[in-house]
Coordinates of C-alpha atoms and ligand atoms in Angstrom, one line a residue:
M390 CA -10.9 23.4 19.0
R391 CA -13.0 26.9 18.4
C392 CA -16.5 26.9 18.1
P393 CA -17.9 27.7 14.7
E394 CA -20.5 29.7 16.0
C395 CA -19.2 32.1 18.4
Q396 CA -15.4 31.6 18.1
S397 CA -15.3 30.6 21.9
D398 CA -12.5 28.0 22.8
Q399 CA -14.4 26.9 25.9
T400 CA -15.7 23.8 24.4
K401 CA -16.1 20.5 25.7
V402 CA -15.9 17.0 24.3
I403 CA -19.4 15.1 25.1
D404 CA -18.8 12.1 23.0
S405 CA -16.2 10.4 21.2
R406 CA -16.1 7.2 19.3
Q407 CA -13.9 5.2 16.7
V408 CA -15.4 5.4 13.2
E409 CA -14.1 4.3 9.7
Q410 CA -13.1 0.7 10.9
G411 CA -11.0 2.3 13.8
V412 CA -9.0 4.8 11.3
A413 CA -10.6 7.8 13.0
I414 CA -12.3 9.1 15.7
R415 CA -15.5 11.2 15.7
R416 CA -16.2 13.8 18.7
R417 CA -19.0 15.5 19.4
R418 CA -18.3 18.8 21.0
I419 CA -20.5 21.3 23.0
C420 CA -19.4 25.2 23.4
E421 CA -19.8 26.0 26.9
N422 CA -20.3 29.7 25.8
C423 CA -23.5 29.2 23.1
Q424 CA -24.2 25.7 23.8
H425 CA -23.7 24.7 19.9
R426 CA -22.8 21.1 19.3
Y427 CA -20.7 20.0 16.7
T428 CA -18.6 17.4 15.2
T429 CA -14.7 16.8 14.8
Y430 CA -13.0 14.3 13.1
E431 CA -9.3 12.9 14.1
R432 CA -7.6 10.9 11.6
I433 CA -4.1 9.8 11.1
E434 CA -2.2 12.0 8.7
T435 CA -1.1 9.8 5.6
K436 CA 1.9 11.1 3.5
A437 CA 2.0 10.8 -0.1
L438 CA 4.2 7.9 -1.2
V439 CA 6.1 9.3 -4.4
V440 CA 7.4 6.6 -7.2
I441 CA 10.3 7.4 -9.2
K442 CA 10.1 6.1 -12.4
K443 CA 13.1 4.7 -14.5
D444 CA 12.9 8.1 -16.8
G445 CA 13.0 10.3 -13.4
R446 CA 9.6 11.3 -13.7
R447 CA 7.6 11.2 -10.1
E448 CA 4.1 9.7 -9.5
N449 CA 1.9 9.0 -6.7
F450 CA 2.1 5.4 -5.9
E451 CA -1.0 3.7 -7.3
P452 CA -1.9 0.7 -5.9
S453 CA -4.7 -0.2 -8.1
K454 CA -1.6 -0.1 -11.0
I455 CA 0.2 -3.0 -9.1
Y456 CA -2.7 -4.7 -8.5
N457 CA -3.7 -4.9 -12.3
G458 CA -0.2 -6.0 -13.1
I459 CA -0.4 -8.7 -10.4
F460 CA -4.2 -9.6 -11.7
Q461 CA -2.7 -10.2 -15.2
S462 CA 0.4 -12.2 -14.3
A463 CA -1.8 -14.7 -12.1
E464 CA -4.3 -15.1 -15.1
K465 CA -5.5 -18.9 -14.7
R466 CA -3.7 -19.5 -11.6
P467 CA -5.0 -20.3 -8.2
V468 CA -4.6 -16.7 -7.0
T469 CA -7.6 -15.1 -5.4
P470 CA -8.2 -11.3 -5.8
E471 CA -8.1 -11.0 -2.2
Q472 CA -5.0 -12.3 -2.1
I473 CA -3.3 -9.9 -4.5
K474 CA -5.0 -7.1 -2.7
E475 CA -3.4 -8.4 0.6
L476 CA 0.1 -8.6 -1.3
V477 CA -0.3 -5.2 -2.5
K478 CA -1.3 -3.8 1.2
Q479 CA 1.5 -5.8 2.3
V480 CA 4.0 -4.1 -0.4
E481 CA 2.6 -0.4 0.3
T482 CA 3.0 -1.1 4.1
T483 CA 6.5 -2.0 3.7
L484 CA 7.2 0.5 1.3
R485 CA 6.0 3.3 3.7
N486 CA 8.0 1.9 6.6
T487 CA 11.2 1.6 4.9
S488 CA 11.2 4.7 2.7
S489 CA 11.1 8.4 3.4
G490 CA 8.2 8.7 1.2
E491 CA 10.0 8.3 -2.2
V492 CA 10.9 5.1 -3.7
T493 CA 12.1 4.1 -7.4
S494 CA 10.0 1.9 -9.2
D495 CA 12.7 -0.9 -9.2
K496 CA 12.0 -1.3 -5.4
V497 CA 8.5 -1.4 -5.9
G498 CA 8.9 -3.8 -8.6
D499 CA 11.3 -5.9 -6.2
H500 CA 9.1 -6.0 -3.6
V501 CA 6.3 -7.2 -5.4
L502 CA 8.3 -10.1 -6.7
E503 CA 9.5 -10.8 -3.2
A504 CA 6.0 -11.2 -2.4
L505 CA 4.8 -12.9 -5.5
S506 CA 7.5 -15.5 -5.1
E507 CA 5.8 -16.7 -2.1
L508 CA 2.4 -16.8 -3.6
D509 CA 2.4 -18.5 -7.2
P510 CA 5.7 -19.2 -9.3
I511 CA 4.0 -19.0 -12.6
A512 CA 2.5 -15.4 -11.9
Y513 CA 6.2 -14.4 -10.7
F514 CA 7.7 -15.3 -13.7
R515 CA 5.0 -13.4 -15.6
F516 CA 5.3 -10.6 -13.6
A517 CA 9.2 -10.5 -13.6
S518 CA 9.1 -10.9 -17.3
V519 CA 7.0 -7.6 -18.2
Y520 CA 8.7 -5.5 -15.2
K521 CA 12.3 -6.5 -16.0
R522 CA 12.0 -6.5 -19.9
F523 CA 14.3 -9.3 -20.6
N524 CA 16.6 -8.5 -23.4
E525 CA 18.7 -11.9 -23.1
L526 CA 17.7 -15.7 -22.3
S527 CA 20.4 -15.7 -20.0
E528 CA 18.7 -12.9 -17.3
V529 CA 15.5 -15.5 -17.5
E530 CA 17.9 -18.1 -16.5
E531 CA 19.7 -16.0 -13.8
L532 CA 16.0 -15.6 -12.5
L533 CA 15.1 -19.1 -12.5
R534 CA 18.1 -19.9 -10.7
Q535 CA 17.7 -17.3 -8.0
F536 CA 14.3 -18.7 -7.8
R537 CA 15.3 -22.5 -7.6
K538 CA 18.0 -21.2 -5.0
K539 CA 15.3 -19.9 -2.6
G540 CA 13.4 -22.5 -3.2
E541 CA 15.8 -24.9 -1.8
D542 CA 16.8 -22.5 1.1
S543 CA 13.4 -22.4 2.1
E544 CA 13.1 -26.2 1.8
A545 CA 16.2 -26.6 4.1
E546 CA 14.7 -24.2 6.9
Ligands
ZN580 ZN1 -20.1 28.9 21.0

């Protein structure tokens, strides 16, 4: 890393430590030519996660939107803000690991529902009813049926 004072590339790292809860490394460097000291940071490059909406528009993944949606669904339920934050983080990690940087809004919703189903059944149904915009009662029944089946499967384990 070239010296900002004299442009020499003969520089040395004199101190290196983790900062920002370990997601970045701060390095103190000294220029061997002019003795100028300066600091550099190294951090992981985070790719943008893009959500493709139903109408084809693209927007950046915003954890706060999902958080708010779940928060409303979980009103008066025994779900803490920490649990919701954790859930959103979990969904974001899954999406980042399984996608090439673009996901459909349907996929985002499915992952949220998957995680919510394990957290709180009522919040799950409230979120599903907003997100899936049911048109028919049969769609609600279908969801309920799947949910019950899931419950039976996990009890059988
Ligand atoms: Zn220098």
